[in-house]
Amino acid sequence: MSNIHSTAIVDPAARIDSTVTVGPYAVIGPHVRIGARTSVGAHCVIEGHTTIGEDNQIFQFASLGGIPQDKKYAGEPTRLVIGNRNTIREFCTFNIGTAQDLGVTTIGDDNWIMAYVHIAHDCAVGNQTILANNATLAGHVHIGDWVIVGGLTGVHQFSRIGAHAMAGFASHISQDVPPFMMVDGNPLAVRGFNIEGLRRRGFSAERINAIKQAHRALYRQGLTLEAAISTMTELMAEHPQGADDIALLRDFVASSQRGIAR
């Protein structure tokens, strides 16, 4: 295939669409599956049971599908699954899952993942996220849709970041970050909610106002967590156009196992 460089080493058992481009000195293992129009840069290593969708752009020196950095890993055939239209910049490292979780690390669609990002075993990254340079996700981290994680930010294992949240540069995230919130620092602090991001994504004024009221109940009125959850339930009836957004925030907070950034 003319679009695979002559110096690339591609295992004959790998299933690679005929439209995939593979750069010089790339190495692709036998259990790898790559979809149409994806490009793999020079010196990339893609190994393990890794499935990559269509129209992804993987830059040089990325390492995808390596075994977990987990001493409990014992060679189980766990997986890495990457969706469509993702940009994966230089020196990123994504690991396969472990048997102690669902056995799969997942990255959704349309994500912008900058250089040196590490996504550890059993992470679940949604769609339309931005992970800036050197963002590091420890094992079992869940990232919702439209999340932005600033450069040099570390996320502790088993932490969650809810949809539309934003974490600033060099933040230390060791508790769950609720949807829509803006956080930064070490120790982590909630600075407000992501109003500009919501505007850019087409949220109506009514929906933004509903999220604002829910943010006030959770962070500005001195309520206990239980009282804030109860207040958010009441706000759903008062703000029908934003009821689903408030429910997303309320249910995330109510289900937190690590506690929320507060």
mmCIF file of N, CA, C and O in Angstrom, residues 96-162:
data_model
loop_
_atom_site.group_PDB
_atom_site.id
_atom_site.type_symbol
_atom_site.label_atom_id
_atom_site.label_comp_id
_atom_site.label_asym_id
_atom_site.label_seq_id
_atom_site.Cartn_x
_atom_site.Cartn_y
_atom_site.Cartn_z
ATOM 1 N N ILE A 96 -3.943 0.748 27.656
ATOM 2 C CA ILE A 96 -5.106 -0.130 27.670
ATOM 3 C C ILE A 96 -5.645 -0.254 29.092
ATOM 4 O O ILE A 96 -5.025 0.196 30.054
ATOM 5 N N GLY A 97 -6.812 -0.874 29.241
ATOM 6 C CA GLY A 97 -7.464 -1.001 30.537
ATOM 7 C C GLY A 97 -6.883 -2.097 31.398
ATOM 8 O O GLY A 97 -5.869 -2.727 31.070
ATOM 9 N N THR A 98 -7.548 -2.350 32.520
ATOM 10 C CA THR A 98 -7.153 -3.419 33.433
ATOM 11 C C THR A 98 -8.352 -4.292 33.750
ATOM 12 O O THR A 98 -9.510 -3.873 33.627
ATOM 13 N N ALA A 99 -8.049 -5.509 34.216
ATOM 14 C CA ALA A 99 -9.112 -6.435 34.593
ATOM 15 C C ALA A 99 -9.845 -5.985 35.842
ATOM 16 O O ALA A 99 -10.948 -6.456 36.129
ATOM 17 N N GLN A 100 -9.268 -5.070 36.608
ATOM 18 C CA GLN A 100 -9.910 -4.588 37.832
ATOM 19 C C GLN A 100 -11.040 -3.604 37.553
ATOM 20 O O GLN A 100 -11.790 -3.244 38.460
ATOM 21 N N ASP A 101 -11.174 -3.154 36.304
ATOM 22 C CA ASP A 101 -12.258 -2.249 35.922
ATOM 23 C C ASP A 101 -13.002 -2.912 34.762
ATOM 24 O O ASP A 101 -13.114 -4.142 34.720
ATOM 25 N N LEU A 102 -13.484 -2.142 33.806
ATOM 26 C CA LEU A 102 -14.191 -2.706 32.661
ATOM 27 C C LEU A 102 -13.247 -3.286 31.614
ATOM 28 O O LEU A 102 -13.690 -3.875 30.630
ATOM 29 N N GLY A 103 -11.947 -3.074 31.814
ATOM 30 C CA GLY A 103 -10.984 -3.646 30.886
ATOM 31 C C GLY A 103 -10.787 -2.846 29.618
ATOM 32 O O GLY A 103 -10.205 -3.352 28.658
ATOM 33 N N VAL A 104 -11.225 -1.596 29.616
ATOM 34 C CA VAL A 104 -11.093 -0.786 28.402
ATOM 35 C C VAL A 104 -10.868 0.675 28.768
ATOM 36 O O VAL A 104 -11.475 1.198 29.705
ATOM 37 N N THR A 105 -9.980 1.319 28.054
ATOM 38 C CA THR A 105 -9.798 2.769 28.100
ATOM 39 C C THR A 105 -10.478 3.329 26.860
ATOM 40 O O THR A 105 -10.260 2.827 25.756
ATOM 41 N N THR A 106 -11.299 4.356 27.015
ATOM 42 C CA THR A 106 -12.060 4.874 25.885
ATOM 43 C C THR A 106 -11.843 6.368 25.703
ATOM 44 O O THR A 106 -11.810 7.130 26.672
ATOM 45 N N ILE A 107 -11.703 6.766 24.458
ATOM 46 C CA ILE A 107 -11.658 8.175 24.059
ATOM 47 C C ILE A 107 -12.720 8.332 22.991
ATOM 48 O O ILE A 107 -12.771 7.549 22.032
ATOM 49 N N GLY A 108 -13.603 9.326 23.140
ATOM 50 C CA GLY A 108 -14.728 9.490 22.227
ATOM 51 C C GLY A 108 -14.358 10.150 20.918
ATOM 52 O O GLY A 108 -13.315 9.843 20.315
ATOM 53 N N ASP A 109 -15.184 11.075 20.462
ATOM 54 C CA ASP A 109 -15.038 11.712 19.156
ATOM 55 C C ASP A 109 -14.676 13.199 19.312
ATOM 56 O O ASP A 109 -15.036 13.843 20.296
ATOM 57 N N ASP A 110 -13.983 13.724 18.304
ATOM 58 C CA ASP A 110 -13.762 15.175 18.155
ATOM 59 C C ASP A 110 -13.000 15.787 19.327
ATOM 60 O O ASP A 110 -13.236 16.939 19.698
ATOM 61 N N ASN A 111 -12.075 15.055 19.868
ATOM 62 C CA ASN A 111 -11.270 15.568 20.979
ATOM 63 C C ASN A 111 -9.975 16.187 20.450
ATOM 64 O O ASN A 111 -9.419 15.749 19.446
ATOM 65 N N TRP A 112 -9.506 17.214 21.149
ATOM 66 C CA TRP A 112 -8.273 17.921 20.798
ATOM 67 C C TRP A 112 -7.300 17.667 21.937
ATOM 68 O O TRP A 112 -7.406 18.254 23.016
ATOM 69 N N ILE A 113 -6.356 16.754 21.711
ATOM 70 C CA ILE A 113 -5.480 16.272 22.769
ATOM 71 C C ILE A 113 -4.061 16.699 22.432
ATOM 72 O O ILE A 113 -3.461 16.234 21.464
ATOM 73 N N MET A 114 -3.524 17.606 23.237
ATOM 74 C CA MET A 114 -2.257 18.252 22.910
ATOM 75 C C MET A 114 -1.055 17.406 23.364
ATOM 76 O O MET A 114 -1.204 16.326 23.930
ATOM 77 N N ALA A 115 0.127 17.929 23.109
ATOM 78 C CA ALA A 115 1.365 17.168 23.294
ATOM 79 C C ALA A 115 1.559 16.715 24.744
ATOM 80 O O ALA A 115 1.200 17.417 25.685
ATOM 81 N N TYR A 116 2.135 15.522 24.875
ATOM 82 C CA TYR A 116 2.552 14.947 26.156
ATOM 83 C C TYR A 116 1.388 14.630 27.092
ATOM 84 O O TYR A 116 1.593 14.438 28.288
ATOM 85 N N VAL A 117 0.181 14.550 26.585
ATOM 86 C CA VAL A 117 -0.945 14.161 27.441
ATOM 87 C C VAL A 117 -0.851 12.668 27.746
ATOM 88 O O VAL A 117 -0.577 11.851 26.860
ATOM 89 N N HIS A 118 -1.087 12.310 28.995
ATOM 90 C CA HIS A 118 -1.124 10.904 29.404
ATOM 91 C C HIS A 118 -2.541 10.545 29.818
ATOM 92 O O HIS A 118 -3.136 11.205 30.681
ATOM 93 N N ILE A 119 -3.077 9.492 29.211
ATOM 94 C CA ILE A 119 -4.386 8.953 29.582
ATOM 95 C C ILE A 119 -4.155 7.524 30.050
ATOM 96 O O ILE A 119 -3.814 6.644 29.257
ATOM 97 N N ALA A 120 -4.316 7.304 31.339
ATOM 98 C CA ALA A 120 -3.966 6.026 31.946
ATOM 99 C C ALA A 120 -5.077 4.994 31.752
ATOM 100 O O ALA A 120 -6.127 5.254 31.155
ATOM 101 N N HIS A 121 -4.819 3.827 32.288
ATOM 102 C CA HIS A 121 -5.733 2.685 32.143
ATOM 103 C C HIS A 121 -7.126 2.987 32.685
ATOM 104 O O HIS A 121 -7.306 3.664 33.688
ATOM 105 N N ASP A 122 -8.119 2.495 31.958
ATOM 106 C CA ASP A 122 -9.525 2.522 32.374
ATOM 107 C C ASP A 122 -10.128 3.914 32.427
ATOM 108 O O ASP A 122 -11.201 4.112 32.997
ATOM 109 N N CYS A 123 -9.454 4.904 31.835
ATOM 110 C CA CYS A 123 -10.070 6.229 31.737
ATOM 111 C C CYS A 123 -11.179 6.209 30.689
ATOM 112 O O CYS A 123 -11.160 5.409 29.738
ATOM 113 N N ALA A 124 -12.132 7.103 30.856
ATOM 114 C CA ALA A 124 -13.202 7.289 29.875
ATOM 115 C C ALA A 124 -13.285 8.772 29.567
ATOM 116 O O ALA A 124 -13.687 9.571 30.415
ATOM 117 N N VAL A 125 -12.873 9.144 28.364
ATOM 118 C CA VAL A 125 -12.898 10.536 27.910
ATOM 119 C C VAL A 125 -14.038 10.673 26.922
ATOM 120 O O VAL A 125 -14.166 9.874 25.987
ATOM 121 N N GLY A 126 -14.873 11.696 27.109
ATOM 122 C CA GLY A 126 -16.047 11.880 26.263
ATOM 123 C C GLY A 126 -15.728 12.474 24.911
ATOM 124 O O GLY A 126 -14.707 12.158 24.287
ATOM 125 N N ASN A 127 -16.592 13.370 24.455
ATOM 126 C CA ASN A 127 -16.483 13.987 23.138
ATOM 127 C C ASN A 127 -16.220 15.488 23.266
ATOM 128 O O ASN A 127 -16.586 16.120 24.254
ATOM 129 N N GLN A 128 -15.561 16.050 22.258
ATOM 130 C CA GLN A 128 -15.357 17.491 22.161
ATOM 131 C C GLN A 128 -14.550 18.066 23.325
ATOM 132 O O GLN A 128 -14.722 19.217 23.702
ATOM 133 N N THR A 129 -13.669 17.268 23.897
ATOM 134 C CA THR A 129 -12.849 17.772 24.994
ATOM 135 C C THR A 129 -11.568 18.414 24.461
ATOM 136 O O THR A 129 -11.154 18.178 23.323
ATOM 137 N N ILE A 130 -10.940 19.209 25.304
ATOM 138 C CA ILE A 130 -9.605 19.751 25.044
ATOM 139 C C ILE A 130 -8.733 19.412 26.246
ATOM 140 O O ILE A 130 -9.033 19.814 27.375
ATOM 141 N N LEU A 131 -7.672 18.660 25.998
ATOM 142 C CA LEU A 131 -6.694 18.360 27.034
ATOM 143 C C LEU A 131 -5.399 19.042 26.616
ATOM 144 O O LEU A 131 -4.768 18.658 25.636
ATOM 145 N N ALA A 132 -5.001 20.061 27.355
ATOM 146 C CA ALA A 132 -3.843 20.862 26.971
ATOM 147 C C ALA A 132 -2.538 20.149 27.332
ATOM 148 O O ALA A 132 -2.531 19.109 28.000
ATOM 149 N N ASN A 133 -1.422 20.721 26.901
ATOM 150 C CA ASN A 133 -0.123 20.073 27.011
ATOM 151 C C ASN A 133 0.170 19.586 28.431
ATOM 152 O O ASN A 133 0.000 20.319 29.398
ATOM 153 N N ASN A 134 0.624 18.335 28.508
ATOM 154 C CA ASN A 134 1.048 17.718 29.767
ATOM 155 C C ASN A 134 -0.079 17.483 30.762
ATOM 156 O O ASN A 134 0.185 17.222 31.938
ATOM 157 N N ALA A 135 -1.328 17.575 30.333
ATOM 158 C CA ALA A 135 -2.408 17.137 31.219
ATOM 159 C C ALA A 135 -2.244 15.636 31.458
ATOM 160 O O ALA A 135 -1.920 14.874 30.544
ATOM 161 N N THR A 136 -2.468 15.208 32.694
ATOM 162 C CA THR A 136 -2.219 13.818 33.070
ATOM 163 C C THR A 136 -3.437 13.249 33.780
ATOM 164 O O THR A 136 -3.851 13.754 34.826
ATOM 165 N N LEU A 137 -3.995 12.192 33.214
ATOM 166 C CA LEU A 137 -5.138 11.514 33.817
ATOM 167 C C LEU A 137 -4.662 10.198 34.415
ATOM 168 O O LEU A 137 -4.174 9.319 33.694
ATOM 169 N N ALA A 138 -4.782 10.048 35.721
ATOM 170 C CA ALA A 138 -4.456 8.779 36.361
ATOM 171 C C ALA A 138 -5.543 7.749 36.032
ATOM 172 O O ALA A 138 -6.523 8.044 35.342
ATOM 173 N N GLY A 139 -5.372 6.539 36.530
ATOM 174 C CA GLY A 139 -6.303 5.472 36.186
ATOM 175 C C GLY A 139 -7.724 5.736 36.623
ATOM 176 O O GLY A 139 -7.983 6.400 37.622
ATOM 177 N N HIS A 140 -8.670 5.235 35.837
ATOM 178 C CA HIS A 140 -10.091 5.221 36.169
ATOM 179 C C HIS A 140 -10.728 6.615 36.211
ATOM 180 O O HIS A 140 -11.798 6.792 36.791
ATOM 181 N N VAL A 141 -10.104 7.592 35.597
ATOM 182 C CA VAL A 141 -10.668 8.942 35.554
ATOM 183 C C VAL A 141 -11.732 9.017 34.461
ATOM 184 O O VAL A 141 -11.561 8.456 33.372
ATOM 185 N N HIS A 142 -12.826 9.715 34.741
ATOM 186 C CA HIS A 142 -13.893 9.927 33.761
ATOM 187 C C HIS A 142 -14.000 11.420 33.453
ATOM 188 O O HIS A 142 -14.108 12.246 34.353
ATOM 189 N N ILE A 143 -13.986 11.736 32.168
ATOM 190 C CA ILE A 143 -14.053 13.114 31.687
ATOM 191 C C ILE A 143 -15.297 13.254 30.811
ATOM 192 O O ILE A 143 -15.447 12.532 29.823
ATOM 193 N N GLY A 144 -16.187 14.187 31.152
ATOM 194 C CA GLY A 144 -17.414 14.366 30.393
ATOM 195 C C GLY A 144 -17.205 15.134 29.094
ATOM 196 O O GLY A 144 -16.107 15.617 28.790
ATOM 197 N N ASP A 145 -18.266 15.255 28.310
ATOM 198 C CA ASP A 145 -18.212 15.977 27.039
ATOM 199 C C ASP A 145 -17.910 17.461 27.263
ATOM 200 O O ASP A 145 -18.325 18.062 28.255
ATOM 201 N N TRP A 146 -17.178 18.052 26.316
ATOM 202 C CA TRP A 146 -16.884 19.480 26.272
ATOM 203 C C TRP A 146 -16.022 19.968 27.441
ATOM 204 O O TRP A 146 -15.940 21.172 27.703
ATOM 205 N N VAL A 147 -15.374 19.083 28.135
ATOM 206 C CA VAL A 147 -14.489 19.478 29.237
ATOM 207 C C VAL A 147 -13.189 20.052 28.672
ATOM 208 O O VAL A 147 -12.675 19.597 27.653
ATOM 209 N N ILE A 148 -12.638 21.045 29.353
ATOM 210 C CA ILE A 148 -11.314 21.585 29.048
ATOM 211 C C ILE A 148 -10.426 21.380 30.269
ATOM 212 O O ILE A 148 -10.788 21.781 31.380
ATOM 213 N N VAL A 149 -9.268 20.750 30.054
ATOM 214 C CA VAL A 149 -8.301 20.523 31.127
ATOM 215 C C VAL A 149 -7.034 21.293 30.767
ATOM 216 O O VAL A 149 -6.419 21.050 29.729
ATOM 217 N N GLY A 150 -6.642 22.222 31.626
ATOM 218 C CA GLY A 150 -5.493 23.066 31.354
ATOM 219 C C GLY A 150 -4.173 22.317 31.395
ATOM 220 O O GLY A 150 -4.058 21.214 31.952
ATOM 221 N N GLY A 151 -3.164 22.920 30.810
ATOM 222 C CA GLY A 151 -1.844 22.319 30.760
ATOM 223 C C GLY A 151 -1.259 22.064 32.144
ATOM 224 O O GLY A 151 -1.538 22.792 33.096
ATOM 225 N N LEU A 152 -0.467 20.997 32.252
ATOM 226 C CA LEU A 152 0.222 20.626 33.490
ATOM 227 C C LEU A 152 -0.740 20.305 34.630
ATOM 228 O O LEU A 152 -0.353 20.327 35.796
ATOM 229 N N THR A 153 -1.974 19.989 34.304
ATOM 230 C CA THR A 153 -2.952 19.624 35.325
ATOM 231 C C THR A 153 -2.924 18.123 35.552
ATOM 232 O O THR A 153 -2.880 17.337 34.609
ATOM 233 N N GLY A 154 -2.942 17.715 36.814
ATOM 234 C CA GLY A 154 -2.994 16.306 37.169
ATOM 235 C C GLY A 154 -4.343 15.947 37.753
ATOM 236 O O GLY A 154 -4.899 16.687 38.563
ATOM 237 N N VAL A 155 -4.890 14.815 37.318
ATOM 238 C CA VAL A 155 -6.192 14.352 37.809
ATOM 239 C C VAL A 155 -5.991 13.022 38.536
ATOM 240 O O VAL A 155 -5.496 12.050 37.956
ATOM 241 N N HIS A 156 -6.352 12.989 39.804
ATOM 242 C CA HIS A 156 -6.169 11.827 40.666
ATOM 243 C C HIS A 156 -7.036 10.663 40.194
ATOM 244 O O HIS A 156 -8.135 10.864 39.661
ATOM 245 N N GLN A 157 -6.562 9.442 40.424
ATOM 246 C CA GLN A 157 -7.319 8.270 40.005
ATOM 247 C C GLN A 157 -8.724 8.250 40.604
ATOM 248 O O GLN A 157 -8.943 8.691 41.720
ATOM 249 N N PHE A 158 -9.649 7.757 39.818
ATOM 250 C CA PHE A 158 -11.065 7.612 40.167
ATOM 251 C C PHE A 158 -11.817 8.947 40.247
ATOM 252 O O PHE A 158 -13.000 8.970 40.601
ATOM 253 N N SER A 159 -11.171 10.043 39.924
ATOM 254 C CA SER A 159 -11.881 11.325 39.920
ATOM 255 C C SER A 159 -12.707 11.473 38.648
ATOM 256 O O SER A 159 -12.412 10.869 37.616
ATOM 257 N N ARG A 160 -13.723 12.310 38.733
ATOM 258 C CA ARG A 160 -14.581 12.600 37.582
ATOM 259 C C ARG A 160 -14.626 14.109 37.340
ATOM 260 O O ARG A 160 -14.618 14.894 38.282
ATOM 261 N N ILE A 161 -14.704 14.479 36.070
ATOM 262 C CA ILE A 161 -14.920 15.873 35.700
ATOM 263 C C ILE A 161 -16.165 15.907 34.830
ATOM 264 O O ILE A 161 -16.221 15.271 33.772
ATOM 265 N N GLY A 162 -17.173 16.644 35.283
ATOM 266 C CA GLY A 162 -18.458 16.645 34.597
ATOM 267 C C GLY A 162 -18.460 17.473 33.325
ATOM 268 O O GLY A 162 -17.582 18.312 33.086
#
